[in-house]
Amino acid sequence: MIVHRDERKVSKSIHYMRKRRTSTAVQQEERDGDVDLKQRVEEASRPAAPSELDPSPLMKPFARSPRGGVMSKAWRAARWLLLLYVSVPFIVKLCPSIQAKLVFLNFAQLPFFLDLKRPSDAGLNHTLNFYLRPQRTLGIGVWHTVPSDMWREAEGKPQEWFESTLSSAHPAILYLHGNAGTRGGDHRVQLYKVLSSSGYHVLAFDYRGWGDSQGSPSEGGMTSDALFVYEWLKKRRGGGRVYIWGHSLGTGVATNLVRQLCAGGSPPDALILESPFTNIREEARSHPFAMVYRHLPGFDWFFLDTITANDIRFANDDNVNHISCPVLILHAEDDHVVPFQLGKEVGAADGPSEESGVASPESRRLSRVPQLYEVAARSESLGGHKVEFVAFPSSLAYRHKFIYRSPRLPAILSDFLGTPRPGKE
């Protein structure tokens, strides 16, 4: 019994010593932890040495440099541009109506804030705005500008007075404008003023889908509108002379119209073509907008065939073979919208440039496309009729739509048309 009691004492003693030893170890670990934490705080508060800031040589290849970011952005932009470049031909082919809108550009209503009901806002105080109806549900806007010697009397007069003046001895010009803009475009208004000052009545209108005219554009619709306005004008002219003037895309409408009139046995007194092209396919191929795609394989199939699929041809080169009236062609050598060589190849011409007497080097470049003047000069239907071409040199900077600035334009018209020069009877 004594032996057992001693064993219990020894066991308790050993347990107590172990417990004390464990407690001491824990306290020591806590003290060591406090010291370690204190050292870490001190190290964090010390400024880093320069050597510690530099990445190791093994990490440098993975560092992101500003130059790399710029190159990455440029590469992404290039990929998007390439995707857009490739997509456009397919979009145009799949949606032919887009190509038609690009040909007509009738959605570009320039100038933006001009009220077409008020020609005086464009500086035409002697002009009447009115509307005609080629169809029962279709109205088109028309401007009638009277000759300069009627300017004062014209202000504030009603439509009946303007219509009555059309029977005067002054010749009349039906003006057919090109694509984009309206009958109130600035370069068009300036031409009306020049013609009015030269003693002409000027009738200008917006085709269906342009300006404040109703409907949607098409080649056939534009030609029908022109025919309707011409017949309206002709009835009020009696036996007075009527000339048709087309500019740019309007030359296609003009030759369509004159071809129909000649086929019906009632040609106009003359046709004036300003900045004309041979046909719409060649014009589209030569247009500055086509530059980025012109050498693309399948360009004709993607773009030109799509124009034809919209029934848009404006075949001036074909129409002149069916026209029987005098034709005057005006073209600037620095025209970059409708290239000069589409109007005339100067190397095959019979006259020098207006005002210079010498053809410019640019105009001597020969084209593989038959030129409009050459076709007209060879046309059997135009045999016996006057066909003239007047070139305006690049130095004058008339480009596509500023031929009205030529001080010789009134004299050119009077000499060709046989009308009195301004200021002369």
Short mmCIF file of C-alpha atoms in Angstrom, two decimals:
data_model
loop_
_atom_site.label_atom_id
_atom_site.label_comp_id
_atom_site.label_asym_id
_atom_site.label_seq_id
_atom_site.Cartn_x
_atom_site.Cartn_y
_atom_site.Cartn_z
CA MET A 1 0.00 0.00 0.00
CA ILE A 2 2.89 2.35 0.79
CA VAL A 3 4.47 1.51 -2.52
CA HIS A 4 1.35 2.43 -4.49
CA ARG A 5 0.95 5.76 -2.72
CA ASP A 6 4.55 6.70 -3.60
CA GLU A 7 3.95 5.83 -7.25
CA ARG A 8 0.99 8.17 -7.35
CA LYS A 9 3.08 10.97 -5.91
CA VAL A 10 5.79 10.39 -8.46
CA SER A 11 3.27 10.37 -11.30
CA LYS A 12 1.73 13.65 -10.14
CA SER A 13 5.15 15.19 -9.87
CA ILE A 14 6.08 14.20 -13.41
CA HIS A 15 2.79 15.52 -14.78
CA TYR A 16 3.26 18.85 -13.03
CA MET A 17 6.78 19.25 -14.40
CA ARG A 18 5.62 18.50 -17.94
CA LYS A 19 2.83 21.03 -17.65
CA ARG A 20 5.20 23.67 -16.37
CA ARG A 21 7.66 22.94 -19.16
CA THR A 22 4.93 23.28 -21.78
CA SER A 23 3.74 26.58 -20.35
CA THR A 24 7.28 27.92 -20.38
CA ALA A 25 7.74 26.91 -24.05
CA VAL A 26 4.52 28.66 -25.08
CA GLN A 27 5.57 31.82 -23.28
CA GLN A 28 8.96 31.66 -25.01
CA GLU A 29 7.30 31.24 -28.43
CA GLU A 30 5.08 34.25 -27.77
CA ARG A 31 8.12 36.33 -26.84
CA ASP A 32 9.93 35.12 -29.97
CA GLY A 33 6.87 35.97 -32.09
CA ASP A 34 6.72 39.49 -30.67
CA VAL A 35 10.37 40.02 -31.51
CA ASP A 36 9.90 38.67 -35.04
CA LEU A 37 6.87 40.91 -35.61
CA LYS A 38 8.81 43.92 -34.35
CA GLN A 39 11.65 43.14 -36.77
CA ARG A 40 9.25 42.84 -39.68
CA VAL A 41 7.65 46.22 -38.90
CA GLU A 42 11.08 47.85 -38.72
CA GLU A 43 12.12 46.29 -42.04
CA ALA A 44 8.91 47.46 -43.72
CA SER A 45 9.44 51.02 -42.50
CA ARG A 46 13.01 51.18 -43.82
CA PRO A 47 13.37 52.61 -47.43
CA ALA A 48 14.23 49.91 -49.93
CA ALA A 49 17.72 49.80 -51.34
CA PRO A 50 18.12 50.57 -55.06
CA SER A 51 19.18 47.04 -55.78
CA GLU A 52 15.92 45.75 -54.31
CA LEU A 53 13.85 47.90 -56.72
CA ASP A 54 15.37 46.54 -59.93
CA PRO A 55 13.72 43.39 -61.21
CA SER A 56 15.94 40.45 -61.76
CA PRO A 57 17.26 39.89 -65.30
CA LEU A 58 15.00 36.87 -65.60
CA MET A 59 11.90 39.02 -65.07
CA LYS A 60 12.75 41.82 -67.57
CA PRO A 61 11.42 40.06 -70.67
CA PHE A 62 7.99 39.93 -69.01
CA ALA A 63 7.90 43.64 -68.10
CA ARG A 64 5.25 45.72 -69.97
CA SER A 65 6.75 48.73 -71.73
CA PRO A 66 4.76 51.78 -73.00
CA ARG A 67 5.98 51.10 -76.52
CA GLY A 68 4.54 47.61 -76.39
CA GLY A 69 1.14 49.04 -75.38
CA VAL A 70 1.08 51.47 -78.30
CA MET A 71 2.06 48.77 -80.75
CA SER A 72 -0.66 46.53 -79.40
CA LYS A 73 -3.29 49.24 -79.87
CA ALA A 74 -2.03 50.00 -83.38
CA TRP A 75 -2.21 46.33 -84.28
CA ARG A 76 -5.78 46.05 -82.99
CA ALA A 77 -6.78 49.16 -84.96
CA ALA A 78 -5.17 47.75 -88.10
CA ARG A 79 -7.10 44.52 -87.70
CA TRP A 80 -10.40 46.41 -87.37
CA LEU A 81 -9.63 48.50 -90.45
CA LEU A 82 -8.74 45.39 -92.42
CA LEU A 83 -11.99 43.75 -91.31
CA LEU A 84 -13.94 46.84 -92.38
CA TYR A 85 -12.13 47.02 -95.72
CA VAL A 86 -12.94 43.38 -96.48
CA SER A 87 -16.53 43.65 -95.23
CA VAL A 88 -17.64 46.69 -97.25
CA PRO A 89 -17.67 44.95 -100.69
CA PHE A 90 -19.75 42.07 -99.32
CA ILE A 91 -22.16 44.44 -97.56
CA VAL A 92 -22.64 46.44 -100.77
CA LYS A 93 -23.17 43.25 -102.79
CA LEU A 94 -25.67 41.83 -100.32
CA CYS A 95 -27.52 45.17 -99.97
CA PRO A 96 -27.63 46.76 -103.45
CA SER A 97 -29.76 49.64 -102.19
CA ILE A 98 -26.66 50.98 -100.41
CA GLN A 99 -24.90 51.38 -103.74
CA ALA A 100 -27.90 53.21 -105.18
CA LYS A 101 -27.83 55.67 -102.27
CA LEU A 102 -24.14 56.28 -102.90
CA VAL A 103 -24.83 57.06 -106.56
CA PHE A 104 -27.69 59.48 -105.88
CA LEU A 105 -26.58 60.91 -102.49
CA ASN A 106 -30.02 62.50 -102.26
CA PHE A 107 -29.88 62.14 -98.46
CA ALA A 108 -27.16 64.84 -98.37
CA GLN A 109 -29.52 67.81 -98.08
CA LEU A 110 -27.14 70.70 -98.61
CA PRO A 111 -27.29 73.47 -97.54
CA PHE A 112 -28.79 72.17 -94.30
CA PHE A 113 -30.81 75.15 -93.07
CA LEU A 114 -32.04 76.66 -96.35
CA ASP A 115 -35.82 76.98 -96.63
CA LEU A 116 -36.45 76.00 -100.25
CA LYS A 117 -39.82 77.76 -100.13
CA ARG A 118 -37.89 81.04 -99.80
CA PRO A 119 -35.37 81.43 -102.69
CA SER A 120 -34.68 84.92 -101.40
CA ASP A 121 -32.79 83.32 -98.50
CA ALA A 122 -30.29 82.15 -101.13
CA GLY A 123 -30.01 85.64 -102.61
CA LEU A 124 -32.58 85.09 -105.39
CA ASN A 125 -35.10 87.87 -104.89
CA HIS A 126 -36.31 87.48 -108.47
CA THR A 127 -37.14 83.76 -108.17
CA LEU A 128 -40.44 81.99 -107.56
CA ASN A 129 -40.78 78.68 -105.71
CA PHE A 130 -43.69 76.47 -106.74
CA TYR A 131 -44.61 72.79 -107.04
CA LEU A 132 -45.61 70.54 -109.95
CA ARG A 133 -47.17 67.09 -109.89
CA PRO A 134 -45.73 64.59 -112.39
CA GLN A 135 -48.01 62.06 -110.70
CA ARG A 136 -51.14 62.46 -108.60
CA THR A 137 -49.34 61.49 -105.39
CA LEU A 138 -45.98 63.02 -106.26
CA GLY A 139 -45.00 66.68 -105.91
CA ILE A 140 -41.63 68.19 -106.92
CA GLY A 141 -40.21 71.59 -106.01
CA VAL A 142 -39.32 74.06 -108.79
CA TRP A 143 -37.58 77.46 -108.93
CA HIS A 144 -38.15 79.92 -111.78
CA THR A 145 -35.56 82.70 -112.05
CA VAL A 146 -36.42 85.45 -114.52
CA PRO A 147 -33.91 87.35 -116.73
CA SER A 148 -32.10 90.24 -115.08
CA ASP A 149 -34.10 92.97 -116.84
CA MET A 150 -37.20 91.67 -115.02
CA TRP A 151 -35.65 91.55 -111.56
CA ARG A 152 -37.23 94.66 -110.09
CA GLU A 153 -40.65 93.94 -111.47
CA ALA A 154 -40.53 90.32 -110.27
CA GLU A 155 -40.33 90.99 -106.53
CA GLY A 156 -43.55 90.03 -104.79
CA LYS A 157 -45.32 88.91 -107.95
CA PRO A 158 -47.63 85.84 -107.91
CA GLN A 159 -47.10 82.63 -109.85
CA GLU A 160 -49.38 83.76 -112.66
CA TRP A 161 -47.10 86.70 -113.42
CA PHE A 162 -44.00 84.47 -113.52
CA GLU A 163 -45.73 82.02 -115.88
CA SER A 164 -46.76 84.86 -118.18
CA THR A 165 -43.13 85.98 -118.55
CA LEU A 166 -42.18 82.62 -120.07
CA SER A 167 -43.78 83.71 -123.33
CA SER A 168 -41.28 86.57 -123.66
CA ALA A 169 -38.53 86.59 -126.29
CA HIS A 170 -35.89 85.66 -123.71
CA PRO A 171 -34.61 82.07 -124.17
CA ALA A 172 -35.18 79.58 -121.35
CA ILE A 173 -32.86 76.98 -119.81
CA LEU A 174 -34.07 73.87 -117.99
CA TYR A 175 -31.32 73.06 -115.46
CA LEU A 176 -30.80 69.44 -114.31
CA HIS A 177 -28.53 69.27 -111.28
CA GLY A 178 -26.20 66.47 -110.21
CA ASN A 179 -26.29 64.22 -107.16
CA ALA A 180 -26.23 65.45 -103.55
CA GLY A 181 -27.64 68.73 -102.36
CA THR A 182 -30.74 70.50 -103.65
CA ARG A 183 -31.72 73.11 -106.20
CA GLY A 184 -30.54 75.62 -103.58
CA GLY A 185 -26.90 74.50 -103.58
CA ASP A 186 -24.54 77.49 -103.64
CA HIS A 187 -22.73 76.67 -106.90
CA ARG A 188 -26.11 76.10 -108.56
CA VAL A 189 -27.49 79.40 -107.29
CA GLN A 190 -24.41 81.21 -108.60
CA LEU A 191 -24.96 79.66 -112.04
CA TYR A 192 -28.63 80.77 -112.03
CA LYS A 193 -27.43 84.31 -111.39
CA VAL A 194 -24.93 84.17 -114.27
CA LEU A 195 -27.53 82.80 -116.67
CA SER A 196 -30.18 85.26 -115.50
CA SER A 197 -27.73 88.13 -115.96
CA SER A 198 -27.10 86.84 -119.48
CA GLY A 199 -30.79 87.16 -120.35
CA TYR A 200 -32.13 83.62 -119.76
CA HIS A 201 -35.13 82.29 -117.88
CA VAL A 202 -33.87 79.47 -115.62
CA LEU A 203 -36.06 76.63 -114.37
CA ALA A 204 -34.39 74.37 -111.80
CA PHE A 205 -36.10 71.61 -109.86
CA ASP A 206 -35.36 68.80 -107.43
CA TYR A 207 -35.97 65.27 -108.72
CA ARG A 208 -38.20 62.99 -106.69
CA GLY A 209 -36.44 62.16 -103.42
CA TRP A 210 -34.28 65.32 -103.43
CA GLY A 211 -34.87 68.47 -101.39
CA ASP A 212 -38.54 68.98 -100.61
CA SER A 213 -39.71 66.82 -103.52
CA GLN A 214 -41.62 63.67 -102.65
CA GLY A 215 -40.85 60.08 -103.64
CA SER A 216 -37.71 57.99 -103.95
CA PRO A 217 -34.96 58.40 -106.56
CA SER A 218 -34.38 56.20 -109.58
CA GLU A 219 -32.97 56.81 -113.03
CA GLY A 220 -36.33 56.27 -114.66
CA GLY A 221 -38.09 58.51 -112.13
CA MET A 222 -35.57 61.32 -112.56
CA THR A 223 -35.98 61.20 -116.34
CA SER A 224 -39.77 61.19 -116.04
CA ASP A 225 -39.65 64.26 -113.77
CA ALA A 226 -37.39 66.07 -116.25
CA LEU A 227 -39.71 65.23 -119.14
CA PHE A 228 -42.74 66.49 -117.22
CA VAL A 229 -41.09 69.83 -116.33
CA TYR A 230 -39.81 70.25 -119.90
CA GLU A 231 -43.28 69.73 -121.37
CA TRP A 232 -44.77 72.11 -118.79
CA LEU A 233 -42.19 74.72 -119.78
CA LYS A 234 -42.55 74.12 -123.52
CA LYS A 235 -46.31 74.73 -123.40
CA ARG A 236 -45.75 78.13 -121.83
CA ARG A 237 -42.94 79.06 -124.17
CA GLY A 238 -45.01 78.98 -127.31
CA GLY A 239 -42.40 79.04 -130.04
CA GLY A 240 -39.65 80.35 -127.75
CA ARG A 241 -36.32 78.60 -127.53
CA VAL A 242 -35.70 76.04 -124.77
CA TYR A 243 -32.23 74.70 -123.93
CA ILE A 244 -31.45 71.80 -121.61
CA TRP A 245 -28.44 72.07 -119.28
CA GLY A 246 -27.19 69.05 -117.32
CA HIS A 247 -24.39 69.01 -114.76
CA SER A 248 -22.50 65.90 -113.54
CA LEU A 249 -25.10 63.18 -112.83
CA GLY A 250 -27.63 65.56 -114.39
CA THR A 251 -25.90 65.04 -117.76
CA GLY A 252 -27.15 61.46 -117.63
CA VAL A 253 -30.70 62.70 -117.00
CA ALA A 254 -30.27 65.30 -119.76
CA THR A 255 -29.17 62.82 -122.44
CA ASN A 256 -31.94 60.41 -121.41
CA LEU A 257 -34.46 63.24 -121.76
CA VAL A 258 -33.13 64.56 -125.07
CA ARG A 259 -33.00 61.05 -126.51
CA GLN A 260 -36.71 60.64 -125.73
CA LEU A 261 -37.53 64.05 -127.19
CA CYS A 262 -35.60 63.33 -130.38
CA ALA A 263 -37.30 59.95 -130.71
CA GLY A 264 -40.62 61.77 -130.48
CA GLY A 265 -39.64 64.26 -133.16
CA SER A 266 -39.42 67.32 -130.86
CA PRO A 267 -35.75 67.87 -129.92
CA PRO A 268 -34.77 70.86 -127.77
CA ASP A 269 -32.99 73.82 -129.32
CA ALA A 270 -29.67 72.71 -127.79
CA LEU A 271 -28.12 70.46 -125.15
CA ILE A 272 -25.40 71.72 -122.78
CA LEU A 273 -23.40 69.16 -120.80
CA GLU A 274 -21.26 70.44 -117.92
CA SER A 275 -18.71 67.99 -116.49
CA PRO A 276 -20.19 64.94 -118.27
CA PHE A 277 -19.08 61.31 -118.12
CA THR A 278 -19.36 58.49 -120.62
CA ASN A 279 -21.54 56.17 -118.52
CA ILE A 280 -22.11 55.54 -114.84
CA ARG A 281 -19.91 52.43 -114.68
CA GLU A 282 -16.87 54.30 -115.97
CA GLU A 283 -17.64 57.26 -113.75
CA ALA A 284 -17.91 54.98 -110.68
CA ARG A 285 -14.62 53.31 -111.59
CA SER A 286 -12.88 56.70 -111.87
CA HIS A 287 -14.49 58.33 -108.83
CA PRO A 288 -12.15 59.21 -105.92
CA PHE A 289 -14.26 57.10 -103.54
CA ALA A 290 -13.41 54.02 -105.61
CA MET A 291 -9.67 54.56 -105.28
CA VAL A 292 -9.20 52.20 -102.32
CA TYR A 293 -11.02 49.34 -104.08
CA ARG A 294 -10.24 49.96 -107.73
CA HIS A 295 -7.51 47.30 -107.86
CA LEU A 296 -9.36 44.82 -105.68
CA PRO A 297 -10.03 41.50 -107.46
CA GLY A 298 -13.70 41.39 -108.29
CA PHE A 299 -14.17 45.18 -108.17
CA ASP A 300 -16.58 45.11 -111.13
CA TRP A 301 -18.62 42.27 -109.62
CA PHE A 302 -18.83 43.83 -106.15
CA PHE A 303 -19.49 47.45 -107.10
CA LEU A 304 -20.18 48.09 -110.78
CA ASP A 305 -22.49 45.12 -111.35
CA THR A 306 -24.39 46.21 -108.24
CA ILE A 307 -25.03 49.61 -109.83
CA THR A 308 -26.38 47.90 -112.94
CA ALA A 309 -28.53 45.63 -110.76
CA ASN A 310 -30.22 48.79 -109.47
CA ASP A 311 -31.12 49.64 -113.10
CA ILE A 312 -28.79 52.65 -113.05
CA ARG A 313 -26.92 53.21 -116.33
CA PHE A 314 -26.91 56.88 -117.36
CA ALA A 315 -25.34 55.88 -120.66
CA ASN A 316 -24.34 59.22 -122.15
CA ASP A 317 -22.06 57.52 -124.68
CA ASP A 318 -24.99 55.51 -126.02
CA ASN A 319 -27.53 58.33 -125.85
CA VAL A 320 -25.51 60.76 -128.00
CA ASN A 321 -25.88 58.30 -130.88
CA HIS A 322 -29.64 58.97 -130.76
CA ILE A 323 -29.60 62.75 -130.30
CA SER A 324 -30.25 65.23 -133.10
CA CYS A 325 -29.67 68.74 -131.75
CA PRO A 326 -26.62 70.99 -131.13
CA VAL A 327 -24.42 69.79 -128.23
CA LEU A 328 -22.02 71.92 -126.16
CA ILE A 329 -19.68 70.19 -123.68
CA LEU A 330 -17.98 72.15 -120.87
CA HIS A 331 -15.30 70.50 -118.72
CA ALA A 332 -12.51 71.61 -116.39
CA GLU A 333 -9.17 69.84 -116.71
CA ASP A 334 -8.74 69.70 -112.92
CA ASP A 335 -12.09 67.97 -112.35
CA HIS A 336 -11.33 65.08 -109.97
CA VAL A 337 -14.93 63.95 -109.48
CA VAL A 338 -15.64 63.32 -113.16
CA PRO A 339 -12.16 63.02 -114.69
CA PHE A 340 -11.52 65.25 -117.67
CA GLN A 341 -10.63 62.32 -119.91
CA LEU A 342 -14.20 61.01 -119.59
CA GLY A 343 -15.42 64.17 -121.32
CA LYS A 344 -12.81 64.46 -124.04
CA GLU A 345 -9.41 63.12 -125.03
CA VAL A 346 -7.61 66.32 -125.97
CA GLY A 347 -5.14 64.49 -128.18
CA ALA A 348 -8.04 63.65 -130.50
CA ALA A 349 -9.70 67.05 -130.31
CA ASP A 350 -9.86 69.81 -132.82
CA GLY A 351 -9.39 72.83 -130.59
CA PRO A 352 -7.29 74.27 -127.72
CA SER A 353 -8.36 74.91 -124.15
CA GLU A 354 -10.44 77.98 -123.45
CA GLU A 355 -8.38 81.03 -122.41
CA SER A 356 -5.01 79.26 -122.64
CA GLY A 357 -4.80 78.12 -126.26
CA VAL A 358 -2.65 75.15 -125.16
CA ALA A 359 -3.86 71.89 -123.71
CA SER A 360 -2.42 71.04 -120.31
CA PRO A 361 -0.08 68.02 -119.93
CA GLU A 362 -2.63 66.29 -117.69
CA SER A 363 -5.30 66.45 -120.37
CA ARG A 364 -3.02 64.76 -122.93
CA ARG A 365 -3.10 61.46 -121.12
CA LEU A 366 -4.92 58.99 -123.30
CA SER A 367 -7.64 56.80 -121.89
CA ARG A 368 -8.71 53.33 -122.91
CA VAL A 369 -12.32 54.46 -122.50
CA PRO A 370 -13.97 56.02 -125.61
CA GLN A 371 -14.38 59.71 -124.77
CA LEU A 372 -17.83 61.32 -124.85
CA TYR A 373 -16.79 64.08 -127.24
CA GLU A 374 -15.26 61.55 -129.62
CA VAL A 375 -18.46 59.49 -129.59
CA ALA A 376 -20.58 62.59 -130.18
CA ALA A 377 -18.32 63.80 -132.99
CA ARG A 378 -18.70 60.44 -134.77
CA SER A 379 -22.45 60.15 -134.14
CA GLU A 380 -24.52 59.90 -137.31
CA SER A 381 -27.57 61.37 -135.58
CA LEU A 382 -25.56 64.50 -134.75
CA GLY A 383 -24.36 64.88 -138.33
CA GLY A 384 -25.21 68.37 -139.50
CA HIS A 385 -25.55 69.66 -135.92
CA LYS A 386 -22.98 71.74 -134.10
CA VAL A 387 -20.92 69.78 -131.54
CA GLU A 388 -18.35 71.75 -129.54
CA PHE A 389 -16.11 71.10 -126.57
CA VAL A 390 -14.67 73.83 -124.34
CA ALA A 391 -11.92 72.86 -121.91
CA PHE A 392 -11.03 75.02 -118.92
CA PRO A 393 -7.34 74.70 -117.92
CA SER A 394 -6.28 73.54 -114.47
CA SER A 395 -4.73 76.92 -113.67
CA LEU A 396 -8.25 78.37 -113.35
CA ALA A 397 -9.12 75.89 -110.55
CA TYR A 398 -12.74 75.48 -111.65
CA ARG A 399 -12.65 71.79 -110.74
CA HIS A 400 -16.04 70.02 -110.79
CA LYS A 401 -18.59 72.73 -110.10
CA PHE A 402 -17.11 76.20 -110.52
CA ILE A 403 -17.20 76.72 -114.29
CA TYR A 404 -19.79 79.45 -113.63
CA ARG A 405 -16.84 81.59 -112.46
CA SER A 406 -15.43 81.87 -115.98
CA PRO A 407 -15.85 85.47 -117.19
CA ARG A 408 -16.10 84.10 -120.72
CA LEU A 409 -19.00 81.76 -120.02
CA PRO A 410 -21.74 84.19 -121.20
CA ALA A 411 -19.83 84.78 -124.45
CA ILE A 412 -19.29 81.04 -124.96
CA LEU A 413 -23.04 80.45 -124.60
CA SER A 414 -24.11 83.31 -126.85
CA ASP A 415 -21.64 82.27 -129.57
CA PHE A 416 -22.80 78.67 -129.49
CA LEU A 417 -26.53 79.31 -129.08
CA GLY A 418 -26.69 82.34 -131.33
CA THR A 419 -28.22 84.52 -128.61
CA PRO A 420 -27.37 88.21 -128.05
CA ARG A 421 -24.47 88.86 -125.70
CA PRO A 422 -25.28 90.58 -122.41
CA GLY A 423 -25.53 94.34 -122.92
CA LYS A 424 -25.91 93.97 -126.69
CA GLU A 425 -29.00 93.78 -128.85
#
